[in-house]
Coordinates of N, CA, C and O in Angstrom, one line a residue:
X1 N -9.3 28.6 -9.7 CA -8.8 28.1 -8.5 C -7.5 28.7 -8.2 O -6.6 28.7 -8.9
X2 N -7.4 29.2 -7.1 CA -6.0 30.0 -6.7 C -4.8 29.1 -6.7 O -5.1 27.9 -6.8
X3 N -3.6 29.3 -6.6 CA -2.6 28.3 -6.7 C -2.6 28.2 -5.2 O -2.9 29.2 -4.6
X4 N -2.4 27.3 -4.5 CA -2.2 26.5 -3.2 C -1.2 25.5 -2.9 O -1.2 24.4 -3.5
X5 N -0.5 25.7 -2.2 CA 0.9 24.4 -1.6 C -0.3 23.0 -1.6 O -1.4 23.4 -1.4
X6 N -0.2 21.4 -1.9 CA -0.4 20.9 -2.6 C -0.1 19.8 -1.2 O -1.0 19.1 -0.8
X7 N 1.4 19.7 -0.6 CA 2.2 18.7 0.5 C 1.3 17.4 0.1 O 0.6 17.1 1.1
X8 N 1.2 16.8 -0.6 CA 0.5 15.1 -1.3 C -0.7 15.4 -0.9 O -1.2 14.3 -1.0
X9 N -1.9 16.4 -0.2 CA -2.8 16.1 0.4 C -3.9 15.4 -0.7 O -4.7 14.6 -0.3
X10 N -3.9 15.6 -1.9 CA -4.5 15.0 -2.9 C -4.5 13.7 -3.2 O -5.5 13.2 -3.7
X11 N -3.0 12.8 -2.8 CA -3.2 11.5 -2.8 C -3.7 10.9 -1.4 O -3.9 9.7 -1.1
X12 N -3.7 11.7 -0.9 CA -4.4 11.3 0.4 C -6.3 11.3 0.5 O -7.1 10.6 1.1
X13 N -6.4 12.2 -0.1 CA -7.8 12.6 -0.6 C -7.9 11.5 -0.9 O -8.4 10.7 -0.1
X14 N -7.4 11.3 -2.5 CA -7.8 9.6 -3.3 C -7.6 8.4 -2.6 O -8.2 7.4 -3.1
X15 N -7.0 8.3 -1.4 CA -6.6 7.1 -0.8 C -7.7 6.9 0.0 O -8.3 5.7 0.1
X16 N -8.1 8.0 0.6 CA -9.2 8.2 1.2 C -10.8 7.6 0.6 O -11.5 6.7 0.9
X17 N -10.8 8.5 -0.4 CA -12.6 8.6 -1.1 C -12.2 6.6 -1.6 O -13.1 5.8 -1.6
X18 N -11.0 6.2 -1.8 CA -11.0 4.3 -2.4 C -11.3 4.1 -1.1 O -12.5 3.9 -1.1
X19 N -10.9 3.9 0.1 CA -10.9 3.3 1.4 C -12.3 3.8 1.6 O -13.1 2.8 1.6
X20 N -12.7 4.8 1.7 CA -14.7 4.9 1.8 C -15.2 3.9 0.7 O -16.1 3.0 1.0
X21 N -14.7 4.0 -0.6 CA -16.0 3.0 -1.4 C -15.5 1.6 -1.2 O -16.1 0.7 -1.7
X22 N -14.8 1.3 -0.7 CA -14.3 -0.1 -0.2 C -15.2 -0.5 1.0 O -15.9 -1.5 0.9
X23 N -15.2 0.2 2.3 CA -15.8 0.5 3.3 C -17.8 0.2 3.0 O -18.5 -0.6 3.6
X24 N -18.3 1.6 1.8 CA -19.4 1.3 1.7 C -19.6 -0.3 0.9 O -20.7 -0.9 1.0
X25 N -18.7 -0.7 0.4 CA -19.0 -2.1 -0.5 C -19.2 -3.4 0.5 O -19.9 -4.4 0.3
X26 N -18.4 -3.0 1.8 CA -18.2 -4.4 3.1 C -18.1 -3.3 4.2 O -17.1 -2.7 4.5
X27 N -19.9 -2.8 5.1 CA -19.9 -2.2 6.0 C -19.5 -2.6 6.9 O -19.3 -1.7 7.7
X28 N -19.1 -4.1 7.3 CA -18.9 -5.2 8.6 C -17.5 -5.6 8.2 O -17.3 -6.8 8.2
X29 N -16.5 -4.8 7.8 CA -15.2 -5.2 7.3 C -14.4 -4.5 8.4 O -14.5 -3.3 8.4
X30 N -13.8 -4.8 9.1 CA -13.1 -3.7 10.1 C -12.2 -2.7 8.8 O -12.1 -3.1 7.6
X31 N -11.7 -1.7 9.3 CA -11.1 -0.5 9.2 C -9.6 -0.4 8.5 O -9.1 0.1 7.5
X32 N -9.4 -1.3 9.5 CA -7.8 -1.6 9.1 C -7.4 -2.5 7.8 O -6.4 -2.2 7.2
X33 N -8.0 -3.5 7.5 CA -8.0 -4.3 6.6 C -8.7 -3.5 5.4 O -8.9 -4.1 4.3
X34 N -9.1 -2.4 5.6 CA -9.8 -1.4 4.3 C -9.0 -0.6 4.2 O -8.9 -0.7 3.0
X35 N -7.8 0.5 4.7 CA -7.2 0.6 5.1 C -6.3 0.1 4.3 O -6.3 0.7 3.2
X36 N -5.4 -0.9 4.4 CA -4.0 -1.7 4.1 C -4.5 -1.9 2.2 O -3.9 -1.6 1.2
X37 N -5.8 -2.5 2.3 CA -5.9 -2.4 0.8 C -6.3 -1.4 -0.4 O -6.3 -1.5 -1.6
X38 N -6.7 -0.3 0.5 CA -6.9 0.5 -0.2 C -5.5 1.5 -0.7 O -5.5 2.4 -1.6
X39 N -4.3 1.3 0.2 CA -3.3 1.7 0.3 C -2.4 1.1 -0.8 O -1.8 1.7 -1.7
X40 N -2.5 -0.4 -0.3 CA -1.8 -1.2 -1.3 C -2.5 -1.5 -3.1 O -1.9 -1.5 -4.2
X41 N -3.5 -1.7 -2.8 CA -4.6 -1.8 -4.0 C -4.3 -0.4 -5.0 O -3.8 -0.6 -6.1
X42 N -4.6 1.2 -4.4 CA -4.4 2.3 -5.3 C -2.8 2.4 -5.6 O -2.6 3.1 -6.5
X43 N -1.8 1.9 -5.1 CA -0.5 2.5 -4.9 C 0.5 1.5 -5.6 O 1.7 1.6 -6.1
X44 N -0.5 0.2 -5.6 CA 0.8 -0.8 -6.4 C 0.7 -0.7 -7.9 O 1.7 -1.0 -8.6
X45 N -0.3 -0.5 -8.4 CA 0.2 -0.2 -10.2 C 1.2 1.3 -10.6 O 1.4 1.6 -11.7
X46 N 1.7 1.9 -9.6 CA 2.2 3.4 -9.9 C 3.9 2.6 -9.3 O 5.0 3.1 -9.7
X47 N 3.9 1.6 -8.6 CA 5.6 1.0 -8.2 C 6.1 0.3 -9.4 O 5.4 -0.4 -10.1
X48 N 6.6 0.3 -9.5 CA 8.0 -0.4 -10.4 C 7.9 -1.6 -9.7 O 7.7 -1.7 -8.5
X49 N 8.1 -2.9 -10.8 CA 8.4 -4.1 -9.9 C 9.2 -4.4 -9.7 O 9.3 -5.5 -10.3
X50 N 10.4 -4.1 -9.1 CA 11.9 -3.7 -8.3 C 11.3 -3.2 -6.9 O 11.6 -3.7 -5.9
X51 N 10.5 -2.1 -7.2 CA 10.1 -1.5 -5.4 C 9.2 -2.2 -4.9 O 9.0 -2.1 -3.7
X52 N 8.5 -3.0 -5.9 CA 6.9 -3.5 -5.2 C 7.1 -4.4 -4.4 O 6.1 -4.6 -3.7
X53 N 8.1 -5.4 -3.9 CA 8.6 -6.0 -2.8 C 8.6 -5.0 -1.2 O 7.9 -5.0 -0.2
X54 N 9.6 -4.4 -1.7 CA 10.2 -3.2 -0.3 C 8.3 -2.2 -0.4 O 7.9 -1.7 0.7
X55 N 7.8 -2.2 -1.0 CA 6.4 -1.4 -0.7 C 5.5 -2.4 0.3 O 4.7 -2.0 1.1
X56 N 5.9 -3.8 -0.1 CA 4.4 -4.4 0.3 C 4.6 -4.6 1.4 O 3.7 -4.5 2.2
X57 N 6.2 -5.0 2.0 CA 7.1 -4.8 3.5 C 6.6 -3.6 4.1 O 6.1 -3.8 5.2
X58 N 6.5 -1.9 3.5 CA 6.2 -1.3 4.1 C 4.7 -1.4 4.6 O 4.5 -1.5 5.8
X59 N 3.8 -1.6 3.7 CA 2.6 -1.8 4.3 C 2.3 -2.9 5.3 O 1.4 -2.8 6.1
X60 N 3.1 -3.9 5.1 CA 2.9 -5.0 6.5 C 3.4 -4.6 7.4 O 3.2 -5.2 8.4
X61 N 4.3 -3.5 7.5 CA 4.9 -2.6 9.1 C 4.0 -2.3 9.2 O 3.3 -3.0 9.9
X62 N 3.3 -1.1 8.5 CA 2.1 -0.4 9.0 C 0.9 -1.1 9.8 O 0.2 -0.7 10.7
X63 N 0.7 -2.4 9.1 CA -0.3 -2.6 9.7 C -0.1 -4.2 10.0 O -0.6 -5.1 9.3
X64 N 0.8 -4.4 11.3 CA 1.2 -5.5 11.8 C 0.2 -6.9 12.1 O -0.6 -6.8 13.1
X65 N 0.2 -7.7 11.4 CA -0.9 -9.3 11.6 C -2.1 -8.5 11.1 O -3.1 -8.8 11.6
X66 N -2.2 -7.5 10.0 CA -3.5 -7.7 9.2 C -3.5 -8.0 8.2 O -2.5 -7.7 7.6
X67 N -4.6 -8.8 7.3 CA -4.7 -9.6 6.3 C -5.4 -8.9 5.8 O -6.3 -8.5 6.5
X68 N -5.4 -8.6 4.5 CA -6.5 -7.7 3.3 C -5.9 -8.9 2.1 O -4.9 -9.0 1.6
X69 N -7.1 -9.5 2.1 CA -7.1 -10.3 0.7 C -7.3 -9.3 -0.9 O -8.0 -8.3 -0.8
X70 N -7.1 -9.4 -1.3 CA -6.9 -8.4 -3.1 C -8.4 -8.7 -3.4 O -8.9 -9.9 -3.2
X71 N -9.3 -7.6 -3.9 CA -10.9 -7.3 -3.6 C -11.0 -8.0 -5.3 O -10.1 -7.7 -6.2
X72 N -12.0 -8.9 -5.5 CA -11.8 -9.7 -6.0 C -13.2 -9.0 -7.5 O -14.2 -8.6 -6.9
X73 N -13.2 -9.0 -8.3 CA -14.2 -8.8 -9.2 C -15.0 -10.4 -10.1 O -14.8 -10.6 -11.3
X74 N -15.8 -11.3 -9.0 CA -16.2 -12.7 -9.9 C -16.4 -12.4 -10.8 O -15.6 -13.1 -11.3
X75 N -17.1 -11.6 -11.9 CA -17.2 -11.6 -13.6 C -16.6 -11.0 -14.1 O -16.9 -10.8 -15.3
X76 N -15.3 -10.0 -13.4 CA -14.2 -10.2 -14.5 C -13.4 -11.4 -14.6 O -13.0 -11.9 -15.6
X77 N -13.3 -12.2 -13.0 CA -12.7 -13.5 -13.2 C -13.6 -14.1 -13.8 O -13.0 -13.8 -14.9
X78 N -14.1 -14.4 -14.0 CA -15.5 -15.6 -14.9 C -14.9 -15.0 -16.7 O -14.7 -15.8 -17.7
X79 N -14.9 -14.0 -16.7 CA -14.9 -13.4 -18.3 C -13.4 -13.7 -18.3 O -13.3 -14.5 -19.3
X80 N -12.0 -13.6 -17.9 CA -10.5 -14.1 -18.0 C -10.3 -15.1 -17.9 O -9.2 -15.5 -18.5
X81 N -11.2 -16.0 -17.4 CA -11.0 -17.4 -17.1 C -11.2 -18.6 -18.6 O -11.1 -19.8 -18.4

């Protein structure tokens, strides 16, 4: 593979291909709310929890009065519980 300038397009890629399998999991889910979580969901274990406040502010600018509840796995909760 040749060397190539790089400018984040790769975590954009990944933010991307999560926001599709999010998308294919809830086809009747609007956009935006797949979107904000797939943003927030891939991006918040890589923050420090000192930034993850000021992060989660930025994603609520971005996407003003939308709600993305955290994509929930029942039988991992059932097996933690």
């Amino acid at each position: 593979q040749a060397d190539e300038p790089d400018w984040g397009l790769r975590a954009v890629k990944s933010l991307l291909r999560q926001a599709g399998k999010l998308k294919r999991a809830d086809p009747d889910m609007d956009e935006y709310p797949i979107l904000m979580r797939a943003l927030r969901d891939f991006n918040t274990p890589k923050i420090t929890t000192e930034d993850k406040p000021i992060f989660i502010r930025l994603i609520m600018d971005l996407f003003p009065g939308v709600v993305a509840d955290p994509k929930m796995d029942p039988q991992m909760e059932q097996d933690t519980s």
